[in-house]
XYZ file of N, CA and C in Angstrom:
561
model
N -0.455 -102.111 -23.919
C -0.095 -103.259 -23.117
C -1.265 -104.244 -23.110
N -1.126 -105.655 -23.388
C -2.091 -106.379 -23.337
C -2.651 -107.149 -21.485
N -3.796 -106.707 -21.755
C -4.349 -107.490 -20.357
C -4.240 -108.582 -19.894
N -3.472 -108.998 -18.428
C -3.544 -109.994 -18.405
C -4.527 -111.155 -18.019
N -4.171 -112.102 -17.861
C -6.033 -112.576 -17.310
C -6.210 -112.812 -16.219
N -7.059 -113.569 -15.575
C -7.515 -113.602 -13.679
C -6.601 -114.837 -13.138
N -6.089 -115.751 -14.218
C -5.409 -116.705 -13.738
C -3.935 -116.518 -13.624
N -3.661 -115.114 -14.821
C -1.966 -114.775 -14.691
C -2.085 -114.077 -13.478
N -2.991 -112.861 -13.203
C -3.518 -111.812 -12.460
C -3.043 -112.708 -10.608
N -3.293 -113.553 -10.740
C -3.813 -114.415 -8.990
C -2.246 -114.892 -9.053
N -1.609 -115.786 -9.680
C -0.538 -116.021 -9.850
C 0.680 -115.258 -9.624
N 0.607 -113.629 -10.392
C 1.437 -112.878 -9.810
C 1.558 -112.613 -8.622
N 0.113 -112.762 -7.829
C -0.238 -112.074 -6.560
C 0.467 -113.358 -5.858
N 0.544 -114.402 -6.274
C 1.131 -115.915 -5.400
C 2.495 -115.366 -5.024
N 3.770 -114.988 -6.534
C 5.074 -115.053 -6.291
C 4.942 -113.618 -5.575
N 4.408 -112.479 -5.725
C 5.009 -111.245 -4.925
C 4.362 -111.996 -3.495
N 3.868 -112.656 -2.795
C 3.933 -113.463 -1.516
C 4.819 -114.129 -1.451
N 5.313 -114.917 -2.271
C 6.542 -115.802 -1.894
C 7.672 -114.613 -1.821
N 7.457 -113.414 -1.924
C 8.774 -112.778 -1.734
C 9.358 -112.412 -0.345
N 8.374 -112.920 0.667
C 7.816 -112.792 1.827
C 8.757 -113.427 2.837
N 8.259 -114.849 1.924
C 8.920 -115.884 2.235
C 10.581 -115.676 3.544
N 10.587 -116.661 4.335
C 11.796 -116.518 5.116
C 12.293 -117.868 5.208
N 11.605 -118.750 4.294
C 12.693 -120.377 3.561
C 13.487 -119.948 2.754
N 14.710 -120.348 3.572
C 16.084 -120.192 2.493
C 16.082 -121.663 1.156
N 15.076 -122.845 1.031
C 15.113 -123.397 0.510
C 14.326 -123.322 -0.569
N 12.802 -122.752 -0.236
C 12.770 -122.698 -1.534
C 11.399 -121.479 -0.775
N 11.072 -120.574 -2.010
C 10.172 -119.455 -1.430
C 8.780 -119.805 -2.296
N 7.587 -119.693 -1.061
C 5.590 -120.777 -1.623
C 5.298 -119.142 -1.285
N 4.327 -119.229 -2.804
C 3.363 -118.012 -2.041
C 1.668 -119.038 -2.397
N 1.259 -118.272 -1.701
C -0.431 -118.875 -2.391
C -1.356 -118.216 -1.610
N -2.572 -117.843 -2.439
C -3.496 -117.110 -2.137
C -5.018 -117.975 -2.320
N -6.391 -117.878 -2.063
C -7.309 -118.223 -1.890
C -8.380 -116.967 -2.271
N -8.943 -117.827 -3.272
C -9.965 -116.809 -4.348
C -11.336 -117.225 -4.488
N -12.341 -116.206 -4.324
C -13.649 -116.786 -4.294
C -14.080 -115.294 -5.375
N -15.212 -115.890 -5.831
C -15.651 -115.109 -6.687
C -14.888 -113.890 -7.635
N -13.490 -114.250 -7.863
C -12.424 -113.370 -8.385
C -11.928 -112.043 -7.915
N -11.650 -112.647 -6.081
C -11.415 -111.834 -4.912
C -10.681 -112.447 -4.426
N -9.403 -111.872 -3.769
C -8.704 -112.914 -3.035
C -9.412 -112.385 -1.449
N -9.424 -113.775 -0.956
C -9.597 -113.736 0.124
C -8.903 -114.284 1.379
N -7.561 -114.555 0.973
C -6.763 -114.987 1.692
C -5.626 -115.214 1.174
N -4.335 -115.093 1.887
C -3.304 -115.099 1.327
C -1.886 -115.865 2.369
N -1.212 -116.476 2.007
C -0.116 -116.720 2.389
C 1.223 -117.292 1.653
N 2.347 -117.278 2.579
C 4.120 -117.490 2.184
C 4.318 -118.628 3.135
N 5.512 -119.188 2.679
C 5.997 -119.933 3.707
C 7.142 -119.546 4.829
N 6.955 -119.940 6.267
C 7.630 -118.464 7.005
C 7.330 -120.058 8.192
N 8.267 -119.051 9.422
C 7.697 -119.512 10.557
C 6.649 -119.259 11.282
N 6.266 -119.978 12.640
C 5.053 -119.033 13.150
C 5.499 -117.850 13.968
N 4.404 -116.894 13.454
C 4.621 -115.773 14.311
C 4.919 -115.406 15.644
N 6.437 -114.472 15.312
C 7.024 -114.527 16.635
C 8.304 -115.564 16.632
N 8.253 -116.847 16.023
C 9.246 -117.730 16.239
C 10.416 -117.676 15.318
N 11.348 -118.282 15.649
C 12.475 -118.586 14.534
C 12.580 -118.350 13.155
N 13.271 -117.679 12.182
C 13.060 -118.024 10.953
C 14.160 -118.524 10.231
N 14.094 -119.232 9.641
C 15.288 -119.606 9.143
C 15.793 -118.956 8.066
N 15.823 -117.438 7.791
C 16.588 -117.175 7.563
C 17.819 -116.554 8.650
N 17.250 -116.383 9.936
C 17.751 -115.562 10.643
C 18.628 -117.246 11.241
N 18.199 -118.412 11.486
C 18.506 -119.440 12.069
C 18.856 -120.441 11.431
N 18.911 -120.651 9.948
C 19.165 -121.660 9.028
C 17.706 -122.506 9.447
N 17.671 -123.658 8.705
C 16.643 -124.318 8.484
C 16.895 -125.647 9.420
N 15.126 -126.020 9.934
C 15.398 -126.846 11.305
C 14.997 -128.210 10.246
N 15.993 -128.593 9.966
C 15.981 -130.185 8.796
C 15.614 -131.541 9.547
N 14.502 -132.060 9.553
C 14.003 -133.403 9.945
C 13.344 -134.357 8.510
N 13.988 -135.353 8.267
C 13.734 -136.211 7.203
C 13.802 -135.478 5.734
N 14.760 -134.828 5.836
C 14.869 -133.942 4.236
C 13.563 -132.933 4.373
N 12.903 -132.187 5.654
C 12.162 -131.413 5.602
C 11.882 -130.542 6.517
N 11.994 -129.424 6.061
C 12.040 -128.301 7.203
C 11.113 -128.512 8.377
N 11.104 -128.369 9.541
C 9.753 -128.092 10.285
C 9.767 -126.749 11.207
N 10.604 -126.260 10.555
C 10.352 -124.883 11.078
C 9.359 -123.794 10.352
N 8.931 -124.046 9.458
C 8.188 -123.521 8.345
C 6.685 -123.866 8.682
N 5.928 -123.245 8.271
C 4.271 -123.362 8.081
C 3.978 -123.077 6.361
N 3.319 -124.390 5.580
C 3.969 -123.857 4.311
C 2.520 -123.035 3.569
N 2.918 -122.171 2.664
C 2.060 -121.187 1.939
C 0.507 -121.069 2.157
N 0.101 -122.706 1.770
C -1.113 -123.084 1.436
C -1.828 -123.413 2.889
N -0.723 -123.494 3.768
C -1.531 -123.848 5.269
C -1.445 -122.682 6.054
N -0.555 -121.319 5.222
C -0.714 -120.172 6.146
C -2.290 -119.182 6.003
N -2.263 -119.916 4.411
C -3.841 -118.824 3.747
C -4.431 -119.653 4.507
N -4.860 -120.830 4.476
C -6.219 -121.478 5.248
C -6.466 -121.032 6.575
N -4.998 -121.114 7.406
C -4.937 -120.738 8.984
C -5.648 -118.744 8.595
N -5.407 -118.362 7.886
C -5.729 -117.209 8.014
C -7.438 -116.950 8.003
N -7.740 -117.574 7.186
C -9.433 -117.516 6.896
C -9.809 -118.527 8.619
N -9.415 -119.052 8.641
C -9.769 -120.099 10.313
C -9.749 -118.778 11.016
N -8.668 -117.955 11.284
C -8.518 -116.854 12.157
C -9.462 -115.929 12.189
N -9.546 -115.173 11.048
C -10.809 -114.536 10.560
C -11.872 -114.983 10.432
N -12.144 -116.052 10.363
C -13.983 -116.518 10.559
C -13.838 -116.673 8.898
N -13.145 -116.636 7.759
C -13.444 -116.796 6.773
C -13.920 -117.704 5.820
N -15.088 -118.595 5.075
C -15.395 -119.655 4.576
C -14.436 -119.711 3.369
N -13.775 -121.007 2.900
C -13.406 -121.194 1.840
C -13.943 -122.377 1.356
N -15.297 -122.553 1.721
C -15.762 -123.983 0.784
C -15.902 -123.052 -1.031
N -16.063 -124.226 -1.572
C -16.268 -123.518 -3.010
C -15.239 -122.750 -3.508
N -14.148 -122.198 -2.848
C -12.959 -121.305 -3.569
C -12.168 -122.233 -4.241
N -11.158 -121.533 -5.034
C -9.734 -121.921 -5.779
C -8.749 -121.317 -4.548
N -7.948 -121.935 -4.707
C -6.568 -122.117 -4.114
C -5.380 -121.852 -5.882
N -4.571 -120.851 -5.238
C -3.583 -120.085 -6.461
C -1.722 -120.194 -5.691
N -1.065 -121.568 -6.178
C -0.114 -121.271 -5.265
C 1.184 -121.797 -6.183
N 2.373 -120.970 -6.245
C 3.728 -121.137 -7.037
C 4.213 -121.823 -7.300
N 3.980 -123.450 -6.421
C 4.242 -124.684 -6.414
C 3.265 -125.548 -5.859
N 3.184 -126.492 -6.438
C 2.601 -127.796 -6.634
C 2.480 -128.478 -5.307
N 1.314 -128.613 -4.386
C 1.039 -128.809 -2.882
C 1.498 -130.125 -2.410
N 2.379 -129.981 -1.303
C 2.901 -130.858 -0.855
C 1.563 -131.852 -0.204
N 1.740 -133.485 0.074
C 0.710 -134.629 0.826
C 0.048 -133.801 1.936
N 0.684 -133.125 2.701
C 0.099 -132.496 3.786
C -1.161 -131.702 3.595
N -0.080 -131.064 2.687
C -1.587 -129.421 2.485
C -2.564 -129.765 1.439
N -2.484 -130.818 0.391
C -3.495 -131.476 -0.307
C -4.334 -131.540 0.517
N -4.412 -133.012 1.663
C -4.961 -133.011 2.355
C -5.870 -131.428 3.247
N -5.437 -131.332 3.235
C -6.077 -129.527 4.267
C -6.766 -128.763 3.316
N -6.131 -128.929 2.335
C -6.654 -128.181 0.865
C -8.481 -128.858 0.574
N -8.159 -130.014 0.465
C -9.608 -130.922 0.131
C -10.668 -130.708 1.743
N -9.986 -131.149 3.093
C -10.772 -130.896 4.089
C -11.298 -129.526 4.059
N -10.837 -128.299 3.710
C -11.206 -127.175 3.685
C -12.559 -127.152 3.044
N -12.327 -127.759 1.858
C -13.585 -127.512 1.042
C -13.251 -126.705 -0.885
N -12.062 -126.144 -0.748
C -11.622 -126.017 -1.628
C -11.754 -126.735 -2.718
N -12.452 -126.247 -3.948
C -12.695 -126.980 -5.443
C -11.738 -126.809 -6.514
N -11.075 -125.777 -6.484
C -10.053 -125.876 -7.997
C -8.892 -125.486 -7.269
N -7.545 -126.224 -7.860
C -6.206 -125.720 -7.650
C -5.638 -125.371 -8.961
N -4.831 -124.242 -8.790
C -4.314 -123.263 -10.304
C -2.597 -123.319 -9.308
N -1.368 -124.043 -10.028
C -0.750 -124.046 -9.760
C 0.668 -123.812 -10.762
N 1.703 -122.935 -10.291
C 2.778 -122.667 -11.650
C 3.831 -123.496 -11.885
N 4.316 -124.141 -11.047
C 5.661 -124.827 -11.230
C 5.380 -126.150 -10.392
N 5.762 -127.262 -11.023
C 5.610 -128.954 -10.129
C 7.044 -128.488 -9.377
N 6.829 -129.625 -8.126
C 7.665 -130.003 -7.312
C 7.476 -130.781 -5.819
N 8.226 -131.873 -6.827
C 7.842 -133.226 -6.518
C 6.513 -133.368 -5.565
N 5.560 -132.943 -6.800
C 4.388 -133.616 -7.440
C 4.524 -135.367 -7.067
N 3.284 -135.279 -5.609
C 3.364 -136.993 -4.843
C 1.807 -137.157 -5.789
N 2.373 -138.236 -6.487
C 1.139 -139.425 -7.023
C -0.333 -139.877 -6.160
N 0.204 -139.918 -4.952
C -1.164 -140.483 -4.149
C -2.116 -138.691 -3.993
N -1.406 -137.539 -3.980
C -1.853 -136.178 -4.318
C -2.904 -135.961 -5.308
N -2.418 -136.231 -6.116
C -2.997 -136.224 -7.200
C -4.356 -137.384 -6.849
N -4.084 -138.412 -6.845
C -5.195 -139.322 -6.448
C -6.190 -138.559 -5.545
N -5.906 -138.172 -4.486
C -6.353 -137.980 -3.560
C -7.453 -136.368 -4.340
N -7.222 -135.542 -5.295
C -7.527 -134.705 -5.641
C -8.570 -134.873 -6.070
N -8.229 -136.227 -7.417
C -9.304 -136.717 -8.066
C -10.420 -137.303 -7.800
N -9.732 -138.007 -6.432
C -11.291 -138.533 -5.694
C -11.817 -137.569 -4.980
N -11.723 -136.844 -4.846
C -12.514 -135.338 -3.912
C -13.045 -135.006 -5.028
N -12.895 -134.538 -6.241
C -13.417 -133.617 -6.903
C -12.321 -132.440 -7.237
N -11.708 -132.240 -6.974
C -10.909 -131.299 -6.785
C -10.444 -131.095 -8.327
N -10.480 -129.794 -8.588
C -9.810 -129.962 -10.199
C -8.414 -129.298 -10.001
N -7.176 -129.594 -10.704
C -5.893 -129.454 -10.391
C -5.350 -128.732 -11.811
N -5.003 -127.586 -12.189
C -4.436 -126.947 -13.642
C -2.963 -126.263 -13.053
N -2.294 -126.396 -13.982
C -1.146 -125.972 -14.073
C -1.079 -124.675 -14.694
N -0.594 -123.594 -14.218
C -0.866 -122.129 -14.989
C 0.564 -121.569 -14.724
N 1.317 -121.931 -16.081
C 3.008 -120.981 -16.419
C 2.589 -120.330 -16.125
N 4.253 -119.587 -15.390
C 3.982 -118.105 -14.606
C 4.933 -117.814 -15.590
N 5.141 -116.130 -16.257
C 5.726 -115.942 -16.869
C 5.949 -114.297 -16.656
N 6.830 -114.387 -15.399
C 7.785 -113.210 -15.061
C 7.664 -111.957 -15.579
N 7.762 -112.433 -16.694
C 7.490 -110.659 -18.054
C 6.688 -110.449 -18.098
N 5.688 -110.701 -18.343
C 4.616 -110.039 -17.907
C 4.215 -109.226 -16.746
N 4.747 -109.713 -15.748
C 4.841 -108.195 -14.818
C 5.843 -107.535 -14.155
N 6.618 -107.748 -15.388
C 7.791 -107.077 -15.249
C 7.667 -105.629 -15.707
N 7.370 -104.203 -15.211
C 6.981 -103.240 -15.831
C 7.865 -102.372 -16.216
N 9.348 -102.689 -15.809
C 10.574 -102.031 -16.395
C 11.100 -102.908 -17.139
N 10.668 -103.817 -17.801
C 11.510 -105.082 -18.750
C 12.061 -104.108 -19.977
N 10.976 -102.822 -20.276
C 11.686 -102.121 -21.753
C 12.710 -101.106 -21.395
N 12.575 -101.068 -20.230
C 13.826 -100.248 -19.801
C 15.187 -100.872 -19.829
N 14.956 -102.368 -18.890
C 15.897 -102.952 -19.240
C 16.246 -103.517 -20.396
N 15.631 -103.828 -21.532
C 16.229 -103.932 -22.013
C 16.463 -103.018 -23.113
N 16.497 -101.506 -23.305
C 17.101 -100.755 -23.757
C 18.310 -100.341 -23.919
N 18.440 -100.510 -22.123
C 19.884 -100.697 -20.954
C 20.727 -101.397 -21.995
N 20.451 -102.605 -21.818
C 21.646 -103.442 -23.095
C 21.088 -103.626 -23.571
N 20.858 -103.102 -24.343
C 20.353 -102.583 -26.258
C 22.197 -101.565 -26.350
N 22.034 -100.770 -25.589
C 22.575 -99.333 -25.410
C 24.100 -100.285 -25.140
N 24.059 -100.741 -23.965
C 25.432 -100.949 -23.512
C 25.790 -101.881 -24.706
N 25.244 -103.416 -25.660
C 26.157 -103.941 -26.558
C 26.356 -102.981 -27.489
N 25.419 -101.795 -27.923
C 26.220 -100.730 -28.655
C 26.806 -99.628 -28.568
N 27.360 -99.495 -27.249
C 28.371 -99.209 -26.681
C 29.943 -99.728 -26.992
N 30.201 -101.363 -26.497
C 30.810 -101.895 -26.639
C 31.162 -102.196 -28.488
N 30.269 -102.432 -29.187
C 30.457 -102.436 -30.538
C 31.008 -101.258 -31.010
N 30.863 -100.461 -30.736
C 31.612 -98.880 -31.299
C 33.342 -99.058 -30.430
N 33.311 -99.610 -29.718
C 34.697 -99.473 -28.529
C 35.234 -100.481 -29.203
N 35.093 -101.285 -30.618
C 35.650 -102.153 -30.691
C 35.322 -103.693 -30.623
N 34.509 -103.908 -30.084
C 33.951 -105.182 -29.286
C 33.630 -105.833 -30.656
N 34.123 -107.564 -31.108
C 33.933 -107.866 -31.986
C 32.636 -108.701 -31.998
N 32.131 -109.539 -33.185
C 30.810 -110.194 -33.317
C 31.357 -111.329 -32.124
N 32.173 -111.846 -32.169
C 32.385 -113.343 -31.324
C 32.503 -113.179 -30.052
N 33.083 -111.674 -29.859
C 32.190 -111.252 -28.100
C 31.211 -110.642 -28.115
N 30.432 -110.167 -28.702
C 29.212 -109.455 -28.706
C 27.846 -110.631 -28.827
N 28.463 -111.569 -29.831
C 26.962 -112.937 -30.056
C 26.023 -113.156 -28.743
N 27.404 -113.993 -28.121
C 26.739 -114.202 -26.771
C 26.014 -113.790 -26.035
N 26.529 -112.188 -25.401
C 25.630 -111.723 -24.894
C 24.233 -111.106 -25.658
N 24.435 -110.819 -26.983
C 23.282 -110.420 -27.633
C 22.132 -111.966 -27.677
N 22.577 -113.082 -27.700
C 21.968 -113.969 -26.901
C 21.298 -114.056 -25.790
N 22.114 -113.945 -24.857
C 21.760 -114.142 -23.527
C 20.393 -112.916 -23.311
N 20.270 -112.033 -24.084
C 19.628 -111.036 -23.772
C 18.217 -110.647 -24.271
N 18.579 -111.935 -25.647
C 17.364 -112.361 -26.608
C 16.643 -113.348 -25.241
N 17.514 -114.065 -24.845
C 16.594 -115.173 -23.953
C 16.069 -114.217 -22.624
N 16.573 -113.739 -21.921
C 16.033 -112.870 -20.820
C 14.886 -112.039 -21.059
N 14.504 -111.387 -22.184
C 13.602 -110.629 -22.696
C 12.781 -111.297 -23.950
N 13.018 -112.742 -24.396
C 12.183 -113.279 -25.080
C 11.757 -112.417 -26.339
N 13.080 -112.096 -26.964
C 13.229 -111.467 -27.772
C 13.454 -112.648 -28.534
C-alpha cells in the first residue's frame, strides 16, 4: 500500500469530522495543525447542549443557517477553551472558508490554509488572505485512498457482474454497470 502524505493524512482527519457534523445542508470538518500534530479539531454542529438541526431542521436567515457554529470556528473556539496557541499553525478544512471564519482564521494568527473542495469561494476572502500573508492551497481529497475495504468491494462486483453474465445477462446490460464500477473504483 502506498503512503499517504501529511496533507492527504490531515484531510482525511477533516472529512471523518465532518461525519460528525449535524448540518443537514452541507457537512465542514476542519482541524488545526502545528508542527504535524493536530491540535485542534472541529465539525459544523450546534452549540453544545442546543438545537441541532438535524433533530430541528435548519434555523434559515438570509440563505444561512444560524443555528450552526461552522467547522473552522469550532477548532479555534476549542484551542480558546483549552488555553491552546494557534499563531503559526495551518488550518485543514473540507471546504473553502466562509467571510466570517477567514476573518477569525487570519485574527487567530493562523499562516497556511490546505483546503479540498471550493464553495462559494468570496473574492474579498481571498483578498483578505493575501493581504495577511496567509497562504491558501487547495488539496483533492480523494476518498480511495482511505477507503480500506475498496478491494473488497470491488471484488463484490467483480463477482456479482460475473454472476449475472453466466445467468445470461447480456453485454448491453452488463456495459453499464461494468462502467459505473470502473468509475467508483477508478479502475
Amino acid at each position: 500500500m502506498e503512503r499517504i502524505t501529511w496533507d492527504q493524512f490531515f484531510m482525511a482527519q477533516c472529512h471523518l469530522l465532518a461525519m460528525r457534523s449535524t448540518c443537514t445542508r452541507l457537512a465542514v470538518g476542519a482541524i488545526i495543525v502545528r508542527d504535524n500534530r493536530i491540535i485542534a479539531g472541529g465539525y459544523n454542529g450546534s452549540i453544545s447542549g442546543g438545537d441541532h438541526c438535524i433533530d430541528h431542521g435548519c434555523y434559515v436567515i438570509d440563505n444561512h443557517c444560524v443555528r450552526t457554529i461552522h467547522a473552522e470556528m469550532n477548532a479555534l473556539l476549542q484551542c480558546s477553551k483549552y488555553g491552546i496557541p494557534v499563531a503559526e499553525s495551518a488550518l485543514y478544512v473540507t471546504h473553502f472558508p466562509c467571510l466570517q471564519c477567514t476573518k477569525a482564521i487570519i485574527q487567530s494568527g493562523i499562516k497556511r490554509i490546505f483546503y479540498a473542495a471550493d464553495y462559494k469561494n468570496d473574492p474579498y476572502a481571498m483578498k483578505l488572505f493575501a493581504q495577511s500573508g496567509v497562504s491558501v492551497l487547495q488539496v483533492p481529497f480523494d476518498e480511495k485512498k482511505v477507503d480500506f475495504s475498496g478491494g473488497s468491494k470491488f471484488n463484490l462486483f467483480a463477482d456479482m457482474l460475473k454472476a449475472m453474465e453466466s445467468l445470461g445477462a447480456t453485454d448491453e446490460l452488463l456495459l453499464p454497470f461494468q462502467k459505473r464500477m470502473d468509475d467508483l473504483f477508478g479502475k
